[in-house]
C-alpha cells in the first residue's frame, strides 16, 4: 500500500503541474513544475513520507530504462541522420564534451571562490 | 502449429501493446545484466545496448516504430512521475544546496548557454541545414522540454527527441572519464555538469556513482529545463545576428 500511495502522490503532483502549465501558458514541462511543487511540500513538511521515498527510489533506480522507447525512435529518422551525419555527430559530440567540461570547471571554480570553506565544513564536496 | 496459426498470433501481437512493452523490459533486463557483467563500465551503458537490440529486432521482423511504441509508451510515460520523484533526492541534499546556490546558479546559466550555443555554431560551421541546427539546439534539455523548444525555433521535434537521447548517452558514457582528465573531484560539480549536459540519462549514470552526484545532476537537469526554455529562443536570435547563414 505504501508504494501505491507514493506513486499516486507523484502522479497527482504531475497532474497539478500539467494543468498549471497549461492554464498559465508557461513554457515549462508539467512534470518539472510538479517536481518543484513536491520539493516545496517536502521542505514545508520537513521530512519525506515513507511512501514517497519508496516510490521515488523505485522509479529512479532504473531511470535509464525510461529513455529506451525514445531512443528506439532513432530508427524512424535513419534517412535524415544519414543525410547529415557529419554535422549531427560532430556537433553533438563536441558540444556535449565542451558543455560538460566547461560546466564542471565553472562549478568547481565558483565553489572555491564563492563558498566559505568554514560554512558547515563541507563546502568543498568530497575533496 | 501451422503457418496460418503463426500469422494469426503475429497479427494479434503486433496490434497489442503487450509485445512492445515486454520486449522493452526484456531487452533492458539483458542490457543491464551485461552492464553488471562488465563491472558497470560506462561503455556498456544499458540504454545503448537495449536500444541497439530493439532496433535490430524491429528491423529483422519488419515491425514499424509506431507499432512498437504502442507498448513502449507505457515505459515512456513513467518519465513524468520519475521527474517529479527527483524532488526527493533533491530535498535530501537541501542543506548542501543552500550552501552552493550561487555557484549552482552561475554554472547552470553558463552551461545552458554553452550547450545550445556550441551545438548551433558547430552544426552551422560544419554545413548542417537550419532544420538540423534548430533540432540540435535544445539537445541537452530533458526530452519533453527539448521537443517543445525545437518546435518553437523551427526544428523537428521527433528528431530532437532522438538527439536528446543520444546526447544523454554520450554524456553518460564520457562523463566520468572527462571529469578524471580535468581533475574535477567534487561530486557536486560532477553532478551539475552531468545534469546540464546530459539531462536524465546523465542523471541515471550519476546515481550509479553516488547519491550526491545523482541529486545534483537531477537538480541541474530540472533547473536547466527552465533555463533552456527561457534562454534558447533568445540565443537563437543572437546567433542569427553574429553568424549569418
Tab-separated table of C-alpha atoms in Angstrom:
chain	number	residue	atom	x	y	z
A	1	UNK	CA	0.000	0.000	0.000
A	2	UNK	CA	2.856	2.362	0.834
A	3	UNK	CA	4.256	2.114	-2.681
A	4	UNK	CA	0.829	2.661	-4.206
A	5	UNK	CA	0.256	5.785	-2.096
A	6	UNK	CA	3.665	7.094	-3.113
A	7	UNK	CA	3.147	6.589	-6.829
A	8	UNK	CA	-0.341	8.125	-6.581
A	9	UNK	CA	1.102	11.204	-4.928
A	10	UNK	CA	3.769	11.546	-7.655
A	11	UNK	CA	1.059	11.322	-10.324
A	12	UNK	CA	-1.102	13.883	-8.509
A	13	UNK	CA	1.820	16.341	-8.458
A	14	UNK	CA	2.487	15.693	-12.130
A	15	UNK	CA	-1.183	16.289	-12.901
A	16	UNK	CA	-1.257	19.559	-10.954
A	17	UNK	CA	1.938	20.577	-12.763
A	18	UNK	CA	0.499	19.799	-16.206
A	19	UNK	CA	-2.749	21.637	-15.514
A	20	UNK	CA	-0.977	24.698	-14.081
A	21	UNK	CA	1.436	24.887	-17.016
A	22	UNK	CA	-1.444	24.779	-19.468
A	23	UNK	CA	-3.564	27.298	-17.608
A	24	UNK	CA	-0.707	29.756	-17.140
A	25	UNK	CA	0.795	29.131	-20.590
A	26	UNK	CA	4.361	28.852	-19.235
A	27	UNK	CA	6.957	27.156	-21.472
A	28	UNK	CA	7.997	24.599	-18.824
A	29	UNK	CA	7.024	20.913	-18.841
A	30	UNK	CA	4.362	19.909	-16.309
A	31	UNK	CA	6.480	17.236	-14.553
A	32	UNK	CA	9.255	19.780	-13.890
A	33	UNK	CA	6.764	22.124	-12.224
A	34	UNK	CA	5.348	19.122	-10.330
A	35	UNK	CA	8.849	18.365	-9.080
A	36	UNK	CA	9.294	21.929	-7.835
A	37	UNK	CA	5.935	21.759	-6.047
A	38	UNK	CA	6.759	18.423	-4.410
A	39	UNK	CA	10.130	19.825	-3.343
A	40	UNK	CA	8.412	22.811	-1.711
A	41	UNK	CA	5.932	20.467	0.014
A	42	UNK	CA	8.759	18.315	1.439
A	43	UNK	CA	10.555	21.447	2.569
A	44	UNK	CA	7.456	22.750	4.397
A	45	UNK	CA	6.775	19.343	5.988
A	46	UNK	CA	10.412	19.000	6.955
A	47	UNK	CA	10.578	15.296	6.067
A	48	UNK	CA	9.929	12.799	3.262
A	49	UNK	CA	6.986	10.411	3.888
A	50	UNK	CA	7.990	6.731	3.667
A	51	UNK	CA	5.548	6.130	0.789
A	52	UNK	CA	7.023	8.900	-1.402
A	53	UNK	CA	10.532	7.761	-0.541
A	54	UNK	CA	9.749	4.186	-1.661
A	55	UNK	CA	8.025	5.164	-4.900
A	56	UNK	CA	10.739	7.654	-5.777
A	57	UNK	CA	13.637	5.276	-5.255
A	58	UNK	CA	11.824	2.554	-7.213
A	59	UNK	CA	11.407	4.886	-10.210
A	60	UNK	CA	14.862	6.469	-10.001
A	61	UNK	CA	16.803	3.237	-9.524
A	62	UNK	CA	16.065	2.358	-13.154
A	63	UNK	CA	15.769	5.797	-14.679
A	64	UNK	CA	17.733	4.725	-17.791
A	65	UNK	CA	15.058	2.193	-18.732
A	66	UNK	CA	12.571	5.010	-19.224
A	67	UNK	CA	14.610	6.516	-22.078
A	68	UNK	CA	14.721	3.319	-24.121
A	69	UNK	CA	11.479	3.790	-26.134
A	70	UNK	CA	12.516	7.321	-27.195
A	71	UNK	CA	15.966	6.012	-28.167
A	72	UNK	CA	14.452	3.341	-30.391
A	73	UNK	CA	12.767	6.268	-32.195
A	74	UNK	CA	16.116	6.715	-33.927
A	75	UNK	CA	15.022	4.102	-36.477
A	76	UNK	CA	12.287	6.451	-37.702
A	77	UNK	CA	14.950	9.066	-38.548
A	78	UNK	CA	17.647	6.948	-40.156
A	79	UNK	CA	17.397	8.732	-43.532
A	80	UNK	CA	17.560	12.223	-42.135
A	81	UNK	CA	20.504	11.320	-39.901
A	82	UNK	CA	22.315	9.524	-42.747
A	83	UNK	CA	21.995	12.635	-44.964
A	84	UNK	CA	23.677	14.955	-42.493
A	85	UNK	CA	25.524	12.610	-40.206
A	86	UNK	CA	28.797	14.565	-40.085
A	87	UNK	CA	27.406	17.878	-38.751
A	88	UNK	CA	24.989	15.982	-36.482
A	89	UNK	CA	27.560	13.609	-34.987
A	90	UNK	CA	30.394	16.115	-34.584
A	91	UNK	CA	28.237	18.940	-33.273
A	92	UNK	CA	26.508	16.639	-30.793
A	93	UNK	CA	29.718	15.029	-29.558
A	94	UNK	CA	31.860	18.167	-29.320
A	95	UNK	CA	29.100	20.310	-27.862
A	96	UNK	CA	28.337	17.716	-25.165
A	97	UNK	CA	32.020	17.396	-24.230
A	98	UNK	CA	32.539	21.194	-24.196
A	99	UNK	CA	29.405	21.744	-22.098
A	100	UNK	CA	30.345	19.069	-19.611
A	101	UNK	CA	33.949	20.184	-19.161
A	102	UNK	CA	33.103	23.892	-19.000
A	103	UNK	CA	30.212	23.437	-16.549
A	104	UNK	CA	32.227	21.179	-14.229
A	105	UNK	CA	35.161	23.607	-14.196
A	106	UNK	CA	32.941	26.667	-13.687
A	107	UNK	CA	31.128	24.916	-10.821
A	108	UNK	CA	34.408	23.850	-9.216
A	109	UNK	CA	35.996	27.297	-9.512
A	110	UNK	CA	32.953	29.297	-8.414
A	111	UNK	CA	32.514	26.954	-5.425
A	112	UNK	CA	36.107	27.625	-4.390
A	113	UNK	CA	35.782	31.375	-4.865
A	114	UNK	CA	32.299	31.989	-3.531
A	115	UNK	CA	31.648	29.443	-0.808
A	116	UNK	CA	33.352	29.937	2.516
A	117	UNK	CA	35.164	26.718	3.426
A	118	UNK	CA	34.050	27.235	7.043
A	119	UNK	CA	30.342	27.074	6.182
A	120	UNK	CA	29.385	23.773	7.781
A	121	UNK	CA	32.830	22.419	6.896
A	122	UNK	CA	31.556	20.622	3.779
A	123	UNK	CA	31.546	23.395	1.204
A	124	UNK	CA	34.195	21.669	-0.886
A	125	UNK	CA	32.358	18.422	-1.531
A	126	UNK	CA	34.352	15.235	-1.369
A	127	UNK	CA	37.821	16.643	-1.574
B	1	UNK	CA	1.448	-25.353	-35.336
B	2	UNK	CA	0.857	-24.323	-38.941
B	3	UNK	CA	1.728	-21.098	-40.693
B	4	UNK	CA	-1.819	-19.727	-40.531
B	5	UNK	CA	-1.852	-20.034	-36.744
B	6	UNK	CA	1.535	-18.321	-36.525
B	7	UNK	CA	0.297	-15.488	-38.725
B	8	UNK	CA	-2.768	-15.120	-36.523
B	9	UNK	CA	-0.613	-14.903	-33.435
B	10	UNK	CA	1.630	-12.350	-35.103
B	11	UNK	CA	-1.341	-10.237	-36.179
B	12	UNK	CA	-2.629	-10.295	-32.615
B	13	UNK	CA	0.731	-9.476	-31.048
B	14	UNK	CA	1.655	-6.663	-33.394
B	15	UNK	CA	-1.713	-4.993	-32.773
B	16	UNK	CA	-1.379	-5.181	-29.000
B	17	UNK	CA	0.844	-3.165	-26.690
B	18	UNK	CA	1.866	-6.374	-24.899
B	19	UNK	CA	4.727	-7.201	-27.243
B	20	UNK	CA	6.278	-3.727	-27.355
B	21	UNK	CA	6.185	-3.450	-23.574
B	22	UNK	CA	7.571	-6.937	-22.986
B	23	UNK	CA	10.470	-6.682	-25.422
B	24	UNK	CA	11.422	-3.291	-23.934
B	25	UNK	CA	11.698	-4.821	-20.465
B	26	UNK	CA	13.421	-7.997	-21.667
B	27	UNK	CA	15.965	-6.025	-23.741
B	28	UNK	CA	16.686	-3.706	-20.828
B	29	UNK	CA	16.985	-6.682	-18.467
B	30	UNK	CA	19.572	-8.301	-20.737
B	31	UNK	CA	21.382	-4.998	-21.285
B	32	UNK	CA	21.509	-4.361	-17.556
B	33	UNK	CA	22.911	-7.824	-16.890
B	34	UNK	CA	25.606	-7.193	-19.490
B	35	UNK	CA	26.337	-3.864	-17.834
B	36	UNK	CA	26.814	-5.531	-14.425
B	37	UNK	CA	28.935	-8.255	-16.066
B	38	UNK	CA	31.336	-5.544	-17.332
B	39	UNK	CA	31.670	-4.105	-13.790
B	40	UNK	CA	29.348	-1.193	-14.641
B	41	UNK	CA	31.572	0.085	-17.443
B	42	UNK	CA	30.027	3.281	-18.877
B	43	UNK	CA	30.774	1.855	-22.335
B	44	UNK	CA	28.191	-0.868	-21.736
B	45	UNK	CA	25.516	1.759	-20.926
B	46	UNK	CA	22.249	-0.210	-20.735
B	47	UNK	CA	20.374	2.398	-22.815
B	48	UNK	CA	22.769	1.910	-25.753
B	49	UNK	CA	22.680	-1.870	-25.712
B	50	UNK	CA	18.935	-2.164	-25.258
B	51	UNK	CA	18.173	0.439	-27.946
B	52	UNK	CA	20.531	-1.394	-30.340
B	53	UNK	CA	18.928	-4.768	-29.560
B	54	UNK	CA	15.415	-3.386	-30.035
B	55	UNK	CA	16.180	-1.598	-33.311
B	56	UNK	CA	17.811	-4.785	-34.595
B	57	UNK	CA	14.810	-6.866	-33.613
B	58	UNK	CA	12.280	-4.428	-35.135
B	59	UNK	CA	14.228	-4.246	-38.400
B	60	UNK	CA	14.547	-8.033	-38.583
B	61	UNK	CA	10.833	-8.597	-38.037
B	62	UNK	CA	9.807	-5.638	-40.202
B	63	UNK	CA	7.920	-4.020	-37.320
B	64	UNK	CA	7.366	-0.267	-37.521
B	65	UNK	CA	8.366	2.104	-34.755
B	66	UNK	CA	4.740	3.133	-34.296
B	67	UNK	CA	3.653	-0.471	-33.673
B	68	UNK	CA	6.473	-0.887	-31.169
B	69	UNK	CA	5.623	2.380	-29.414
B	70	UNK	CA	2.067	1.126	-28.739
B	71	UNK	CA	3.742	-0.836	-25.949
B	72	UNK	CA	6.820	1.316	-25.441
B	73	UNK	CA	4.655	4.278	-24.484
B	74	UNK	CA	3.893	2.704	-21.100
B	75	UNK	CA	7.562	2.849	-20.172
B	76	UNK	CA	7.969	6.264	-21.810
B	77	UNK	CA	5.048	7.577	-19.750
B	78	UNK	CA	6.898	6.910	-16.479
B	79	UNK	CA	9.378	9.693	-17.352
B	80	UNK	CA	6.764	12.105	-15.977
B	81	UNK	CA	6.384	10.682	-12.444
B	82	UNK	CA	10.147	9.951	-12.393
B	83	UNK	CA	10.822	13.644	-12.996
B	84	UNK	CA	8.509	14.539	-10.095
B	85	UNK	CA	10.298	11.897	-7.967
B	86	UNK	CA	13.592	13.814	-8.351
B	87	UNK	CA	12.256	16.167	-5.671
B	88	UNK	CA	13.113	13.518	-3.061
B	89	UNK	CA	16.918	13.198	-3.537
B	90	UNK	CA	16.969	16.935	-4.081
B	91	UNK	CA	15.309	17.560	-0.747
B	92	UNK	CA	17.762	15.177	0.932
B	93	UNK	CA	20.621	17.348	-0.396
B	94	UNK	CA	18.909	20.543	0.647
B	95	UNK	CA	21.456	21.770	3.201
B	96	UNK	CA	24.283	21.287	0.709
B	97	UNK	CA	22.253	23.001	-1.957
B	98	UNK	CA	21.599	26.003	0.252
B	99	UNK	CA	25.336	26.493	0.692
B	100	UNK	CA	26.052	26.198	-3.003
B	101	UNK	CA	23.186	28.180	-4.529
B	102	UNK	CA	25.369	30.898	-6.053
B	103	UNK	CA	27.900	28.614	-7.816
B	104	UNK	CA	24.993	26.418	-8.938
B	105	UNK	CA	23.152	29.390	-10.467
B	106	UNK	CA	26.240	30.653	-12.312
B	107	UNK	CA	27.208	27.188	-13.607
B	108	UNK	CA	23.689	26.490	-14.795
B	109	UNK	CA	23.399	29.735	-16.727
B	110	UNK	CA	26.796	29.269	-18.397
B	111	UNK	CA	26.180	25.567	-19.032
B	112	UNK	CA	22.843	26.082	-20.758
B	113	UNK	CA	24.182	28.875	-22.979
B	114	UNK	CA	27.274	26.827	-23.900
B	115	UNK	CA	25.216	23.698	-24.642
B	116	UNK	CA	22.817	25.407	-27.031
B	117	UNK	CA	25.268	27.956	-28.478
B	118	UNK	CA	28.016	25.457	-29.226
B	119	UNK	CA	25.689	22.940	-30.873
B	120	UNK	CA	24.161	25.551	-33.199
B	121	UNK	CA	27.529	27.109	-34.001
B	122	UNK	CA	29.252	23.763	-34.648
B	123	UNK	CA	26.415	22.421	-36.806
B	124	UNK	CA	26.433	25.672	-38.791
B	125	UNK	CA	30.195	25.653	-39.317
B	126	UNK	CA	30.057	22.001	-40.421
B	127	UNK	CA	27.381	22.776	-43.008
B	128	UNK	CA	24.314	21.335	-41.287
B	129	UNK	CA	20.927	22.567	-42.537
B	130	UNK	CA	18.998	25.120	-40.489
B	131	UNK	CA	16.481	22.437	-39.509
B	132	UNK	CA	19.264	20.258	-38.107
B	133	UNK	CA	20.821	23.203	-36.234
B	134	UNK	CA	17.490	24.025	-34.603
B	135	UNK	CA	16.815	20.367	-33.802
B	136	UNK	CA	20.223	20.169	-32.096
B	137	UNK	CA	19.940	23.422	-30.110
B	138	UNK	CA	17.884	22.087	-27.149
B	139	UNK	CA	19.590	18.646	-27.157
B	140	UNK	CA	20.876	18.923	-23.581
B	141	UNK	CA	17.423	19.545	-22.102
B	142	UNK	CA	15.147	16.739	-20.980
B	143	UNK	CA	13.023	15.276	-23.801
B	144	UNK	CA	9.618	16.950	-23.270
B	145	UNK	CA	11.166	20.432	-22.913
B	146	UNK	CA	13.550	19.932	-25.810
B	147	UNK	CA	10.748	18.880	-28.156
B	148	UNK	CA	8.699	21.959	-27.280
B	149	UNK	CA	11.623	24.317	-27.885
B	150	UNK	CA	12.622	22.579	-31.097
B	151	UNK	CA	9.148	23.127	-32.495
B	152	UNK	CA	9.193	26.788	-31.483
B	153	UNK	CA	12.528	27.600	-33.175
B	154	UNK	CA	11.985	25.608	-36.364
B	155	UNK	CA	13.484	22.188	-35.658
B	156	UNK	CA	11.913	18.728	-35.976
B	157	UNK	CA	10.560	17.713	-32.543
B	158	UNK	CA	10.732	13.950	-33.115
B	159	UNK	CA	14.325	14.188	-34.410
B	160	UNK	CA	15.137	16.311	-31.364
B	161	UNK	CA	13.822	13.516	-29.109
B	162	UNK	CA	16.359	11.157	-30.654
B	163	UNK	CA	19.203	13.689	-30.437
B	164	UNK	CA	18.318	14.249	-26.781
B	165	UNK	CA	18.702	10.533	-26.064
B	166	UNK	CA	21.999	10.300	-27.994
B	167	UNK	CA	23.298	13.388	-26.146
B	168	UNK	CA	22.351	11.826	-22.812
B	169	UNK	CA	24.124	8.603	-23.735
B	170	UNK	CA	27.224	10.491	-24.910
B	171	UNK	CA	27.374	12.400	-21.643
B	172	UNK	CA	26.770	9.297	-19.530
B	173	UNK	CA	29.444	7.316	-21.362
B	174	UNK	CA	32.140	10.032	-21.424
B	175	UNK	CA	31.330	11.896	-18.206
B	176	UNK	CA	33.328	10.113	-15.525
B	177	UNK	CA	36.441	9.849	-17.747
B	178	UNK	CA	36.230	13.554	-18.674
B	179	UNK	CA	35.977	14.582	-15.018
B	180	UNK	CA	39.039	12.475	-14.256
B	181	UNK	CA	41.023	14.173	-17.040
B	182	UNK	CA	40.160	17.704	-15.969
B	183	UNK	CA	40.634	16.721	-12.310
B	184	UNK	CA	37.186	17.664	-11.073
B	185	UNK	CA	36.560	15.570	-7.989
B	186	UNK	CA	33.641	17.199	-6.148
B	187	UNK	CA	30.510	15.144	-6.628
B	188	UNK	CA	28.515	18.374	-6.635
B	189	UNK	CA	30.444	19.814	-9.628
B	190	UNK	CA	30.331	16.483	-11.471
B	191	UNK	CA	26.587	16.198	-10.835
B	192	UNK	CA	25.804	19.718	-12.022
B	193	UNK	CA	27.836	19.200	-15.208
B	194	UNK	CA	26.199	15.831	-15.850
B	195	UNK	CA	22.671	17.185	-15.405
B	196	UNK	CA	23.246	20.304	-17.520
B	197	UNK	CA	24.922	18.451	-20.402
B	198	UNK	CA	23.194	15.076	-20.314
B	199	UNK	CA	19.783	15.501	-18.544
B	200	UNK	CA	18.042	12.332	-17.295
B	201	UNK	CA	20.346	9.729	-18.836
B	202	UNK	CA	23.328	11.511	-17.296
B	203	UNK	CA	21.413	11.663	-14.018
B	204	UNK	CA	20.768	7.912	-14.146
B	205	UNK	CA	24.513	7.416	-14.584
B	206	UNK	CA	25.291	9.934	-11.819
B	207	UNK	CA	23.127	7.993	-9.346
B	208	UNK	CA	25.305	4.941	-10.045
B	209	UNK	CA	28.366	6.911	-8.937
B	210	UNK	CA	26.896	8.422	-5.751
B	211	UNK	CA	23.569	9.661	-4.463
B	212	UNK	CA	25.005	13.151	-4.015
B	213	UNK	CA	26.140	13.300	-7.653
B	214	UNK	CA	22.721	11.969	-8.663
B	215	UNK	CA	20.841	14.554	-6.625
B	216	UNK	CA	22.846	17.466	-8.027
B	217	UNK	CA	22.517	16.066	-11.515
B	218	UNK	CA	18.753	15.830	-11.049
B	219	UNK	CA	18.696	19.380	-9.761
B	220	UNK	CA	20.735	20.632	-12.722
B	221	UNK	CA	18.523	18.775	-15.144
B	222	UNK	CA	15.359	20.284	-13.649
B	223	UNK	CA	16.698	23.831	-13.448
B	224	UNK	CA	18.285	23.686	-16.878
B	225	UNK	CA	14.896	22.680	-18.263
B	226	UNK	CA	13.618	26.067	-17.061
B	227	UNK	CA	16.723	27.895	-18.233
B	228	UNK	CA	16.751	26.223	-21.657
B	229	UNK	CA	13.105	27.105	-22.248
B	230	UNK	CA	13.783	30.741	-21.363
B	231	UNK	CA	17.235	31.254	-22.923
B	232	UNK	CA	17.399	29.211	-26.118
B	233	UNK	CA	14.911	31.182	-28.288
B	234	UNK	CA	16.766	34.356	-27.330
B	235	UNK	CA	20.130	32.740	-28.009
B	236	UNK	CA	18.998	31.625	-31.470
B	237	UNK	CA	18.256	35.260	-32.381
B	238	UNK	CA	21.649	36.326	-31.069
B	239	UNK	CA	23.493	33.690	-33.110
B	240	UNK	CA	21.495	34.655	-36.216
B	241	UNK	CA	22.936	38.143	-35.972
B	242	UNK	CA	26.507	37.075	-35.131
B	243	UNK	CA	26.874	34.128	-37.503
B	244	UNK	CA	24.604	34.745	-40.514
B	245	UNK	CA	23.887	31.651	-42.622
